[in-house]
C-alpha atoms as a PDB file:
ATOM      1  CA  UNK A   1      -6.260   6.732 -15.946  1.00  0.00           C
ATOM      2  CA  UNK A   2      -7.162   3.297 -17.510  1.00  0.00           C
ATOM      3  CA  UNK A   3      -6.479   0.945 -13.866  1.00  0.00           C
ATOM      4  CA  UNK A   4      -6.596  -2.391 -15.953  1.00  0.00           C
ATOM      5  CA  UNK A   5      -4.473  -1.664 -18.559  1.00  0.00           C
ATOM      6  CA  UNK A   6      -2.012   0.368 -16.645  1.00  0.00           C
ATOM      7  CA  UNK A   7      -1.529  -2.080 -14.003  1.00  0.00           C
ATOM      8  CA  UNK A   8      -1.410  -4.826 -16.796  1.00  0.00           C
ATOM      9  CA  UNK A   9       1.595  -2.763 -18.480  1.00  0.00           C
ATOM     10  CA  UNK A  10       3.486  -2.666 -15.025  1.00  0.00           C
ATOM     11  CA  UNK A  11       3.394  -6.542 -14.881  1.00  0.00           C
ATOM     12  CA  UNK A  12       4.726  -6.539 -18.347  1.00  0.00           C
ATOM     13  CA  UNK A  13       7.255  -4.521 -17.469  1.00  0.00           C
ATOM     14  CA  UNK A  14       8.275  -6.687 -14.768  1.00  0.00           C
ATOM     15  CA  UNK A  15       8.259  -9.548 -15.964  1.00  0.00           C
ATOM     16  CA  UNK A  16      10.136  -8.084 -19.473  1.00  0.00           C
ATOM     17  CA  UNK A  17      12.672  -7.152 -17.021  1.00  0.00           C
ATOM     18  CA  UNK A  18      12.591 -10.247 -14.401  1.00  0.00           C
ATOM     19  CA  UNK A  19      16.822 -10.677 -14.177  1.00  0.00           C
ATOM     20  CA  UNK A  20      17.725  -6.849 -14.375  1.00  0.00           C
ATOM     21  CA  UNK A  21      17.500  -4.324 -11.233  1.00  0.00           C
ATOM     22  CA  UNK A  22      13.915  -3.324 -10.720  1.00  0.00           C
ATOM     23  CA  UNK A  23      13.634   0.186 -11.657  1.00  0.00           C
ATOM     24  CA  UNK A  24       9.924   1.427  -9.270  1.00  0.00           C
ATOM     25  CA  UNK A  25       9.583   4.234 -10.936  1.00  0.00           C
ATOM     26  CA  UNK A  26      10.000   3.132 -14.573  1.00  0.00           C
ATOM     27  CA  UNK A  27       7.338   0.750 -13.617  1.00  0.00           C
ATOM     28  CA  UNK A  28       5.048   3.463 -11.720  1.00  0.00           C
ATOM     29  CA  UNK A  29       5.305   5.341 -15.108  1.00  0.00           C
ATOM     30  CA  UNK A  30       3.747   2.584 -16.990  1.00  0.00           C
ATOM     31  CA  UNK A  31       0.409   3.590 -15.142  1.00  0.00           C
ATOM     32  CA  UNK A  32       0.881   7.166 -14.717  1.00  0.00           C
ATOM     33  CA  UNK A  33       1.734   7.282 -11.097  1.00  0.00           C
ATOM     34  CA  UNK A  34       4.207   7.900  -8.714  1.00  0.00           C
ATOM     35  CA  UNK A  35       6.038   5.091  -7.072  1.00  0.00           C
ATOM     36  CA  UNK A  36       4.294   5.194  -3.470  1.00  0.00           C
ATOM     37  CA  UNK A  37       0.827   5.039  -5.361  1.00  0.00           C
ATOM     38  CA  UNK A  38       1.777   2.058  -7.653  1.00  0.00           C
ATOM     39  CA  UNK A  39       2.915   0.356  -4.680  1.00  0.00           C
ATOM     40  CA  UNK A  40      -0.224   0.832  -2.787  1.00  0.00           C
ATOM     41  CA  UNK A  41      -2.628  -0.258  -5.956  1.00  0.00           C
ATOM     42  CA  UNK A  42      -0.497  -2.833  -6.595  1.00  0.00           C
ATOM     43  CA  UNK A  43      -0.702  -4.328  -3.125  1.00  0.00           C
ATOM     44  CA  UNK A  44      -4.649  -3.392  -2.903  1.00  0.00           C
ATOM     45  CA  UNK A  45      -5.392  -5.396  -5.844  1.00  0.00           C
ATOM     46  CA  UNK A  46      -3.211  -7.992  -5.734  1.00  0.00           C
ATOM     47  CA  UNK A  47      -2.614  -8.810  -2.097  1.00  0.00           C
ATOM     48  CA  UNK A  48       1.117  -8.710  -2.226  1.00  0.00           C
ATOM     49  CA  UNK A  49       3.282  -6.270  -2.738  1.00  0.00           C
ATOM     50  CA  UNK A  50       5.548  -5.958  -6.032  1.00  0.00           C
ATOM     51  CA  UNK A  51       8.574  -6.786  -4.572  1.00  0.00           C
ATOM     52  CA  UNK A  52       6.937 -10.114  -3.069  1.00  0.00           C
ATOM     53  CA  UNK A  53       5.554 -10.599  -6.761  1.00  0.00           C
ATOM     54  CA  UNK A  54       9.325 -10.334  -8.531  1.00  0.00           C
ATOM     55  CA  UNK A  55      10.780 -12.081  -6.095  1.00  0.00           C
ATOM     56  CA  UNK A  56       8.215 -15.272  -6.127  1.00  0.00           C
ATOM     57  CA  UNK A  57       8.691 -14.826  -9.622  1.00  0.00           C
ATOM     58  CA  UNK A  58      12.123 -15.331  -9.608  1.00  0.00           C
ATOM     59  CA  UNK A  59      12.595 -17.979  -7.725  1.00  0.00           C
ATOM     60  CA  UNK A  60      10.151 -19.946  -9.779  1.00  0.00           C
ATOM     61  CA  UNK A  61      11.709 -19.053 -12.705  1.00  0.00           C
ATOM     62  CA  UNK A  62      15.340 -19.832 -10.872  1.00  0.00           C
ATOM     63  CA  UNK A  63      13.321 -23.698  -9.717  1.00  0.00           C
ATOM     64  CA  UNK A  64      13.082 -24.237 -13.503  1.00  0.00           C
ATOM     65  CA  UNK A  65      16.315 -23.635 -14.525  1.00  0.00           C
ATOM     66  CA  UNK A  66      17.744 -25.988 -11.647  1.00  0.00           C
ATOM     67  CA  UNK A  67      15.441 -28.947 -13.321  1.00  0.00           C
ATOM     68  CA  UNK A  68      15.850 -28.169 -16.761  1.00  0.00           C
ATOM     69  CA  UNK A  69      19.397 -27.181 -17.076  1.00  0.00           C
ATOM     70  CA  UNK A  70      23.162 -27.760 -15.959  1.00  0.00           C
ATOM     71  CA  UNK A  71      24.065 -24.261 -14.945  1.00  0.00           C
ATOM     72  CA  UNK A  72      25.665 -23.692 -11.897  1.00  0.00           C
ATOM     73  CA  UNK A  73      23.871 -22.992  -8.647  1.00  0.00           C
ATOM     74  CA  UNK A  74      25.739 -19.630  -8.274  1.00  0.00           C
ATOM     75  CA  UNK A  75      25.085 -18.343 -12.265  1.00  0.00           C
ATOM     76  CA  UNK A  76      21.108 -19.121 -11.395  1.00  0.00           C
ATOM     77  CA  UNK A  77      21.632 -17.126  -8.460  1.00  0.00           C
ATOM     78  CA  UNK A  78      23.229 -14.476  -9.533  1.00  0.00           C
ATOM     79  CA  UNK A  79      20.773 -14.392 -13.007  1.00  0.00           C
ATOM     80  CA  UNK A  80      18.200 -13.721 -10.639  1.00  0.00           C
ATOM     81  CA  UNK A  81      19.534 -11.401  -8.181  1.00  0.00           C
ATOM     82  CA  UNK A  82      20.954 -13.112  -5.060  1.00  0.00           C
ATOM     83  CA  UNK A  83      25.286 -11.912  -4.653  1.00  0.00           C
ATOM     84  CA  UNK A  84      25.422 -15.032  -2.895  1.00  0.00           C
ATOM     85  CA  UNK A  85      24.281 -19.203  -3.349  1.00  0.00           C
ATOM     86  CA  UNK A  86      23.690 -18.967   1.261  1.00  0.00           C
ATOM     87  CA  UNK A  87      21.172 -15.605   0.704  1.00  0.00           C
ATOM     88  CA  UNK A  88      19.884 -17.668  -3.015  1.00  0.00           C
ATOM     89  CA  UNK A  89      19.759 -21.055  -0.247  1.00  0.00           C
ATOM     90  CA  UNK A  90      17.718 -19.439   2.256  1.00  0.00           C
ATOM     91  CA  UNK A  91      15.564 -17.785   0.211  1.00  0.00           C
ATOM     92  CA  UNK A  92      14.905 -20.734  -2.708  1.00  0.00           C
ATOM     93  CA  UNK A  93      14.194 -23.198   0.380  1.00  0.00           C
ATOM     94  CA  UNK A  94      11.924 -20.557   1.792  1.00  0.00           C
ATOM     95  CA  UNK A  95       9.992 -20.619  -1.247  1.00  0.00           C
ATOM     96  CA  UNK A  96      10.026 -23.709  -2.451  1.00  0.00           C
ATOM     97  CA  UNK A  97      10.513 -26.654   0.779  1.00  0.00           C
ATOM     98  CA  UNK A  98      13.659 -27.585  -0.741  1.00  0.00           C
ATOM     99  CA  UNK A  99      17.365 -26.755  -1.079  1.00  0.00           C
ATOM    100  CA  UNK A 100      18.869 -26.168  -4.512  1.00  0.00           C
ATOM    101  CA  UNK A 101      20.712 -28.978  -4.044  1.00  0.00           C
ATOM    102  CA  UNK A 102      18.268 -30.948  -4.148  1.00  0.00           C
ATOM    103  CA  UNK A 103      16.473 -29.576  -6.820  1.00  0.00           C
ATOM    104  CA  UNK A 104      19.074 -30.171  -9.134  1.00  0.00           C
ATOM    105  CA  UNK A 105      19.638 -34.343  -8.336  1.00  0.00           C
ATOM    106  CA  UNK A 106      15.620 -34.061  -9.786  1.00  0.00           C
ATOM    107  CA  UNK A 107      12.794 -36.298  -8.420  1.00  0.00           C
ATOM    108  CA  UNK A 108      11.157 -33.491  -6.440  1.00  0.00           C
ATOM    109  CA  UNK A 109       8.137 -31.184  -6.311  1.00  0.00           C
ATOM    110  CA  UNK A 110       8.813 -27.592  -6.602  1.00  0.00           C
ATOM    111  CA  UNK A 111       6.016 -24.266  -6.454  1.00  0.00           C
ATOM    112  CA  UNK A 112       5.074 -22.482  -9.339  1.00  0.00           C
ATOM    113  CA  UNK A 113       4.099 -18.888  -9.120  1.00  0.00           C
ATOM    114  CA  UNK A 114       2.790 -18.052 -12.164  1.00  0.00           C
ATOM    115  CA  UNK A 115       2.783 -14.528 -13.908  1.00  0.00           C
ATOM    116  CA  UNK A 116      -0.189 -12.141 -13.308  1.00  0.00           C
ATOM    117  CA  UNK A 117      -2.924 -11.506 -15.956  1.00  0.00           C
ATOM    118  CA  UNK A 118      -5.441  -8.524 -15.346  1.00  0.00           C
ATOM    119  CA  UNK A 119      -9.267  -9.191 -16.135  1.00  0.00           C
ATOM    120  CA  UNK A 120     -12.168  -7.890 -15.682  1.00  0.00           C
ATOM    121  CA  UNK A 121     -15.114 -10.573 -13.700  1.00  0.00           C
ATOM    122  CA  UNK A 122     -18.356  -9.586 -13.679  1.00  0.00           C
ATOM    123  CA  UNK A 123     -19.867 -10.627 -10.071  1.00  0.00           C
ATOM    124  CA  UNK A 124     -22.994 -10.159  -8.213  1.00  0.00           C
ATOM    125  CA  UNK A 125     -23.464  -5.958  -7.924  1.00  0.00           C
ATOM    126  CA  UNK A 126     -22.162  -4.180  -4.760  1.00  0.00           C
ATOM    127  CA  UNK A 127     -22.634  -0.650  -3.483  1.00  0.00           C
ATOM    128  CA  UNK A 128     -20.493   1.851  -1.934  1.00  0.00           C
ATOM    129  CA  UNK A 129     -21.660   4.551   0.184  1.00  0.00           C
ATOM    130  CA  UNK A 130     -19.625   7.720  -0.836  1.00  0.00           C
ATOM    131  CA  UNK A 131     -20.301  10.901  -0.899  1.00  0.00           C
ATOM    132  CA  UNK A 132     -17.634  14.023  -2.782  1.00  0.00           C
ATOM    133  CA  UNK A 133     -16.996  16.761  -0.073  1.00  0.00           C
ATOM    134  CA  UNK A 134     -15.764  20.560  -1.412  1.00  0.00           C
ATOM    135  CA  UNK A 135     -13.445  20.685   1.996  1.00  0.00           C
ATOM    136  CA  UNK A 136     -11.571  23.787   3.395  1.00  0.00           C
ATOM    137  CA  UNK A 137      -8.077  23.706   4.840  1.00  0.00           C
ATOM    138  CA  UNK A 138      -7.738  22.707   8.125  1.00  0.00           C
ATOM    139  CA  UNK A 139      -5.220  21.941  10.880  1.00  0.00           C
ATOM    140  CA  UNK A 140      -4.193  19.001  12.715  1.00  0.00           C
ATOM    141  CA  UNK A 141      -1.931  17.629  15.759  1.00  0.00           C
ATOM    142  CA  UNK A 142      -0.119  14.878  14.385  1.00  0.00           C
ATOM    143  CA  UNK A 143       2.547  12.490  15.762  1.00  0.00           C
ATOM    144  CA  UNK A 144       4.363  11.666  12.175  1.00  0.00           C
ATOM    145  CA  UNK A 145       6.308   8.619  11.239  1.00  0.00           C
ATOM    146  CA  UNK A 146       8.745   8.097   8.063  1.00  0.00           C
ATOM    147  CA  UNK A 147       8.529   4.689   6.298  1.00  0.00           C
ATOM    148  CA  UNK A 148      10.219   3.530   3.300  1.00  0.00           C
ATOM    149  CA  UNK A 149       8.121   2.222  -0.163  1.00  0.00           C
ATOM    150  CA  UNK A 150       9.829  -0.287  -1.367  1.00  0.00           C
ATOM    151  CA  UNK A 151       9.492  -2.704   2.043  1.00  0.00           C
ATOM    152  CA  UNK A 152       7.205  -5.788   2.612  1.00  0.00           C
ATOM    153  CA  UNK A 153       7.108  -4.425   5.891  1.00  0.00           C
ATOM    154  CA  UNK A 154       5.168  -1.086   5.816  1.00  0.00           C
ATOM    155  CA  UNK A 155       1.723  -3.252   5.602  1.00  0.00           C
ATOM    156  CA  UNK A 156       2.807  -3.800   9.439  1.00  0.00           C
ATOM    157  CA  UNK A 157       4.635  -0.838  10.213  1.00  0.00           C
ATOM    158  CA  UNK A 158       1.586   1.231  10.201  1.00  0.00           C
ATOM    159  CA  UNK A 159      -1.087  -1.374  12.225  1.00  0.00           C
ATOM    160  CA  UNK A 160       2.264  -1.689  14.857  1.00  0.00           C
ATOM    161  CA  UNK A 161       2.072   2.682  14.687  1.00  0.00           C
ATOM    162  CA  UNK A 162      -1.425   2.530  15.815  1.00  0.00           C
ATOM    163  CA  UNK A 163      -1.035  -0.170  18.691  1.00  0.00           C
ATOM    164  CA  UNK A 164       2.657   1.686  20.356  1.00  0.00           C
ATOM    165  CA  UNK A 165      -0.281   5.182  19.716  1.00  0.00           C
ATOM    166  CA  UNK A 166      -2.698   3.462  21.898  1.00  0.00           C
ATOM    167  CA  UNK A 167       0.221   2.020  24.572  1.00  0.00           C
ATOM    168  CA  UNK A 168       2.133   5.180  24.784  1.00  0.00           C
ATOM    169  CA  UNK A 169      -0.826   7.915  25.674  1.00  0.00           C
ATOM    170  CA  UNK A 170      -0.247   9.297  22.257  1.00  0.00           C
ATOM    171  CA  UNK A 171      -4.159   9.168  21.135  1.00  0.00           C
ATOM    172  CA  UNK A 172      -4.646  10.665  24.701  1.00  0.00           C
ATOM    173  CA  UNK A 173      -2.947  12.865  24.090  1.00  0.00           C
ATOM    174  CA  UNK A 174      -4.741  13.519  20.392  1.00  0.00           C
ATOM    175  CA  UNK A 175      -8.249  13.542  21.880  1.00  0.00           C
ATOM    176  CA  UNK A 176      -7.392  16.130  24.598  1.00  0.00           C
ATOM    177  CA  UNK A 177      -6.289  18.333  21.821  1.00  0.00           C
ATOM    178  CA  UNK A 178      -9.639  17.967  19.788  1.00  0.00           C
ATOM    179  CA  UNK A 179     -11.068  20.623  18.197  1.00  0.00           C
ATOM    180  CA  UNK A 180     -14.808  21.567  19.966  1.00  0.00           C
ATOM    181  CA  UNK A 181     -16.719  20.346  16.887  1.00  0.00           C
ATOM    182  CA  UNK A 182     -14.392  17.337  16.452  1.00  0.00           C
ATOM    183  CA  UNK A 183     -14.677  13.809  17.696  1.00  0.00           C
ATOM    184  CA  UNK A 184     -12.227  11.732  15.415  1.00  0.00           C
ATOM    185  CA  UNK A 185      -8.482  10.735  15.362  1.00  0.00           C
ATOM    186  CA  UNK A 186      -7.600  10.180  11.661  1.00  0.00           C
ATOM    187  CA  UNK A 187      -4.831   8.657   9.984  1.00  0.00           C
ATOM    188  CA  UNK A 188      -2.884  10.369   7.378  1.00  0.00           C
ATOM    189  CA  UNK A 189      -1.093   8.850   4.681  1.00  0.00           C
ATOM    190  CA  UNK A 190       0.807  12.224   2.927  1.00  0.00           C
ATOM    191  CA  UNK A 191       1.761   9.705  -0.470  1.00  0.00           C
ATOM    192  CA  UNK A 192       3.184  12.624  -2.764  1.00  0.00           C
ATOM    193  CA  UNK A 193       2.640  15.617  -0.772  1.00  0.00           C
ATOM    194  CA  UNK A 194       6.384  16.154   0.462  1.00  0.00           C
ATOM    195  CA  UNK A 195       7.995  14.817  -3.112  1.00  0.00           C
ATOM    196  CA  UNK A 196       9.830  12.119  -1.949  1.00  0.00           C
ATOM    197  CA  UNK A 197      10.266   8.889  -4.179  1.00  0.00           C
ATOM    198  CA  UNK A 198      11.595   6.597  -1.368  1.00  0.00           C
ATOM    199  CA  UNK A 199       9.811   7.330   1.649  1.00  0.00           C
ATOM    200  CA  UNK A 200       6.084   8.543   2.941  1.00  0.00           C
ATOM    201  CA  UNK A 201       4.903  10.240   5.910  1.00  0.00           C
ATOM    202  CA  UNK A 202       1.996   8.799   7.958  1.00  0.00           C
ATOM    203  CA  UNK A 203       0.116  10.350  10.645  1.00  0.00           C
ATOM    204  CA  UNK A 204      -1.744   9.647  13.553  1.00  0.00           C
ATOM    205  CA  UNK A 205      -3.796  12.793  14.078  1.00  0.00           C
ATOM    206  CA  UNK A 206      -6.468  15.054  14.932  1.00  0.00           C
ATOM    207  CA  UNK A 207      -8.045  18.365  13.906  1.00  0.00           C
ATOM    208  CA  UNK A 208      -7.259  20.734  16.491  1.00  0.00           C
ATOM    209  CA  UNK A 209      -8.131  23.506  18.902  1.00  0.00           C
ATOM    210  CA  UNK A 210      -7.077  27.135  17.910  1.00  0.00           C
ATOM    211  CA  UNK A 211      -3.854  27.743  19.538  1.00  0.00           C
ATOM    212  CA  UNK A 212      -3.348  24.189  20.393  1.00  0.00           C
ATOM    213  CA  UNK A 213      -0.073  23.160  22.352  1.00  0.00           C
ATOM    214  CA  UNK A 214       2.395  21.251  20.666  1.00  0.00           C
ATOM    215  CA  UNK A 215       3.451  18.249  23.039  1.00  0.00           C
ATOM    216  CA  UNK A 216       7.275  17.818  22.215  1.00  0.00           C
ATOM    217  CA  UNK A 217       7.500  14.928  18.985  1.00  0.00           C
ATOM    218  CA  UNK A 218       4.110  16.323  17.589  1.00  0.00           C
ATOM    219  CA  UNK A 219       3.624  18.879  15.155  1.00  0.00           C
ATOM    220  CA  UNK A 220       0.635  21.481  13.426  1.00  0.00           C
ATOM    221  CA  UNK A 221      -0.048  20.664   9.997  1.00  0.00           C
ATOM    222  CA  UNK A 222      -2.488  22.032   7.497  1.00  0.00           C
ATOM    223  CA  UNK A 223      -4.317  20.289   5.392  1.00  0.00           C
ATOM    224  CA  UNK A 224      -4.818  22.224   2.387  1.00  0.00           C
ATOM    225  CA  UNK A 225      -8.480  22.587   0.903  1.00  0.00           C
ATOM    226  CA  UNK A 226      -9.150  20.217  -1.418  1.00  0.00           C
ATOM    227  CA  UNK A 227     -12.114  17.572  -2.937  1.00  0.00           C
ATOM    228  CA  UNK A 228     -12.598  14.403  -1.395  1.00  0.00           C
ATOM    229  CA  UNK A 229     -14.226  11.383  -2.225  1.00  0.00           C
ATOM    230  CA  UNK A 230     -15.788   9.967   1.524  1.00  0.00           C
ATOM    231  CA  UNK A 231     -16.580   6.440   1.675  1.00  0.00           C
ATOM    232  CA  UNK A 232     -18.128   4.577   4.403  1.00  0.00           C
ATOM    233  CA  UNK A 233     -16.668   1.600   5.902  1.00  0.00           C
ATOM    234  CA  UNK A 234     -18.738  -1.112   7.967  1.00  0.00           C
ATOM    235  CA  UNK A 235     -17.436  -3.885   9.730  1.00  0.00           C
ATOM    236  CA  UNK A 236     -14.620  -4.363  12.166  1.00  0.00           C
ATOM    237  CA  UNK A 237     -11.495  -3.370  11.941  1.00  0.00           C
ATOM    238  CA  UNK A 238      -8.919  -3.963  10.323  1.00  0.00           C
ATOM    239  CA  UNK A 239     -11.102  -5.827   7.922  1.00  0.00           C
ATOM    240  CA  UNK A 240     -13.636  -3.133   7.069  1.00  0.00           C
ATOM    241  CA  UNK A 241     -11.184  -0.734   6.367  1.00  0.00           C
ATOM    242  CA  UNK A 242      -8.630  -3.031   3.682  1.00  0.00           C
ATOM    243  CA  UNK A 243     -12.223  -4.718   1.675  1.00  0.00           C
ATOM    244  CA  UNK A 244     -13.109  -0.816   1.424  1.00  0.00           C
ATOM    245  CA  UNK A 245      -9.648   0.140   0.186  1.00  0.00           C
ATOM    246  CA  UNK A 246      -9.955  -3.160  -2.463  1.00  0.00           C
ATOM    247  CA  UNK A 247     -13.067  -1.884  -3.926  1.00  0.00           C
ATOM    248  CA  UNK A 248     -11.983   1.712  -4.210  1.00  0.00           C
ATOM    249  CA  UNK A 249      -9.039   0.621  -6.131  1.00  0.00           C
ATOM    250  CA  UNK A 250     -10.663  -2.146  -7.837  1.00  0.00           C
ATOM    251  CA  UNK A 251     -14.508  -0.599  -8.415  1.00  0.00           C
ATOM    252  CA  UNK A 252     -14.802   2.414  -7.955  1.00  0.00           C
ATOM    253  CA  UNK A 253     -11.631   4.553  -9.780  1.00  0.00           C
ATOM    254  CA  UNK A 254     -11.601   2.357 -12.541  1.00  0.00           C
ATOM    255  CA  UNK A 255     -15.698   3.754 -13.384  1.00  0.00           C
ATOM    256  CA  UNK A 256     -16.132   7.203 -11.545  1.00  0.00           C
ATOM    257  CA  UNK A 257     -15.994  10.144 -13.011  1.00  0.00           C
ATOM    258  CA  UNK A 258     -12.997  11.106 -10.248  1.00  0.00           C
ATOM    259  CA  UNK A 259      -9.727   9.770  -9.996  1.00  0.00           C
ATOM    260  CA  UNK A 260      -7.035  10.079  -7.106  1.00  0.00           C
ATOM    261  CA  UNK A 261      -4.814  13.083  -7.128  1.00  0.00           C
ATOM    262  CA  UNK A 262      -2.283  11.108  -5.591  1.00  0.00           C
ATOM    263  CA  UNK A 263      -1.376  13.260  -2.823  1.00  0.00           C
ATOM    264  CA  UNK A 264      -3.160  12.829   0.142  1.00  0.00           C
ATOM    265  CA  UNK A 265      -5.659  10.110   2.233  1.00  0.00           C
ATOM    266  CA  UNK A 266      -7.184   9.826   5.715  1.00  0.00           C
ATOM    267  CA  UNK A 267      -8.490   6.901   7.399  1.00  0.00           C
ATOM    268  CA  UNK A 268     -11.136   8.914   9.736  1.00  0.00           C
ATOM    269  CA  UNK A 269     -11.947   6.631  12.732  1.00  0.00           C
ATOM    270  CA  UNK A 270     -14.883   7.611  15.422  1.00  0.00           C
ATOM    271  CA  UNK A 271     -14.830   6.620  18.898  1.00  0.00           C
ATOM    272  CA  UNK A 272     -16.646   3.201  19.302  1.00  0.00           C
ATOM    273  CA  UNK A 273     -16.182  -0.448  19.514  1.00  0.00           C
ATOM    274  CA  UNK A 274     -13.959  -0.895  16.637  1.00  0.00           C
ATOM    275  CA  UNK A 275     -14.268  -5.185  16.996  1.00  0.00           C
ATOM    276  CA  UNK A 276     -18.275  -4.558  16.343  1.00  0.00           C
ATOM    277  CA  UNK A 277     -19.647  -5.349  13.203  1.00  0.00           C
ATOM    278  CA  UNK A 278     -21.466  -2.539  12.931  1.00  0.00           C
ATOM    279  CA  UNK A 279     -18.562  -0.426  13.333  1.00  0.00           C
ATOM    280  CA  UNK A 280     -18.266   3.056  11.266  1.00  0.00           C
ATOM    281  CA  UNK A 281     -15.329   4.366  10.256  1.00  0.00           C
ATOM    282  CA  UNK A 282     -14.414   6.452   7.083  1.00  0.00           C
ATOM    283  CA  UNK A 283     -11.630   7.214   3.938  1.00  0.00           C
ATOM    284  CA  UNK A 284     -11.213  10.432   2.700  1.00  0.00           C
ATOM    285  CA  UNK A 285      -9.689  10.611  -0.875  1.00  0.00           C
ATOM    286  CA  UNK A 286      -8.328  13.213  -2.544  1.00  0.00           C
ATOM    287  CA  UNK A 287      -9.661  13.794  -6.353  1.00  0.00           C
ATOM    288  CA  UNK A 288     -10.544  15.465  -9.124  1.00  0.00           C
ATOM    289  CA  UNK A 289     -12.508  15.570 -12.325  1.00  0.00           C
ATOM    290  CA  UNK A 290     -11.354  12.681 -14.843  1.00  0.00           C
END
């Protein structure tokens, strides 16, 4: 897949289509993806999510129209999705420091949030440690949570996951189950694996012993045997783990010679001081051949 152009083509599309109901996965298909994927480039890349995008968008676009023309409050609203001026109110004033009203008596500052433009900037070189991995199937004790795609929320959902896993006994729980060869708790993300447009499973999990007991609210999955692109992430956490994800998304996909089958990822963390800056921790990527 072509990252630059196809991501450029979804922010056409959006912005072609600014004052009608957002369609995700007309705008996925724009750069050959499903909808959970193009949510998670988009994010990766851009540092917001899509929805956070239209909606800026819209209310800058909404700020405009207060200052430049006479329509009413509740048509601008309306024109840019709000079914009511108190929810267009909160959220314009949100947005912008003011009230609509005020807008429209003029004689005040208002944001502008300008549409996105894709380039290509050619910085000082940077290097990734990866290696690709021919992996067989293997099974894991997970605990499993269901989150929705199209939220602003799920970038916290899953760091909030991780701290109730630590607070509860659930990674306990996770190492006692480790398989004899196995030191790690992973995190999966499942992304396409189950089919479903509106919601993704995420994991907190480790490979498991043979004939491992299933504490109620866990279950045994398999992972099936796939190829995987490994890379190595330095630093402490969260930090090391989100600039790795930027330059996969943003460096290294857009060049290899592999590109993400869009089905399956695992954050791969090893016991250790994960505030150090020396900290190790992993991504495993599922690919194939371009």
């Amino acid at each position: 897949m072509n990252w630059i152009k196809g991501l450029q083509r979804t922010i056409d599309y959006m912005e072609e289509h600014i004052t009608e109901p957002i369609d995700y996965k007309k705008i996925a298909c724009e750069m050959n993806v499903s909808e959970f994927y193009f949510q998670r480039i988009f994010t990766m890349i851009c540092g917001f999510t899509p929805s956070e995008y239209i909606r800026n968008r819209r209310l800058t676009l909404a700020g405009s129209e207060l200052l430049s023309t006479d329509n009413k409050v509740i048509d601008i609203a309306l024109k840019y999705g709000y079914d009511t001026p108190e929810g267009f109110a909160r959220a314009f004033t949100r947005f912008h420091g003011v009230t609509p009203n005020i807008v429209r008596k003029g004689d005040v500052s208002i944001k502008s949030f300008v549409p996105l433009r894709v380039s290509i900037s050619l910085k000082g070189g940077s290097s990734m440690n990866y290696r690709i991995v021919e992996k067989e199937a293997f099974k894991v004790l997970e605990r499993v949570e269901v989150h929705q795609i199209i939220t602003e929320e799920n970038k916290y959902e899953i760091s909030d996951f991780w701290d109730r896993a630590k607070a509860d006994g659930t990674i306990q729980i996770l190492v006692d189950s480790l398989a004899d060869d196995e030191k790690n708790i992973i995190g999966i993300c499942y992304g396409d694996s189950y089919g479903n447009s509106k919601t993704f499973e995420y994991s907190i999990a480790a490979k498991c012993k043979e004939n491992c007991i299933v504490p109620k609210g866990y279950r045994i999955n398999e992972i099936p045997k796939r190829t995987w692109a490994v890379f190595e992430c330095v630093g402490k956490m969260p930090d090391s783990i989100q600039e790795t994800w930027h330059k996969i998304v943003t460096e290294f996909f857009p060049t290899a010679d592999y590109e993400p089958t869009c089905e399956i990822d695992i954050e791969d963390y090893p016991d250790g001081d994960v505030t150090a800056d020396d900290y190790k921790s992993y991504i495993w990527v599922t690919v194939k051949k371009k």
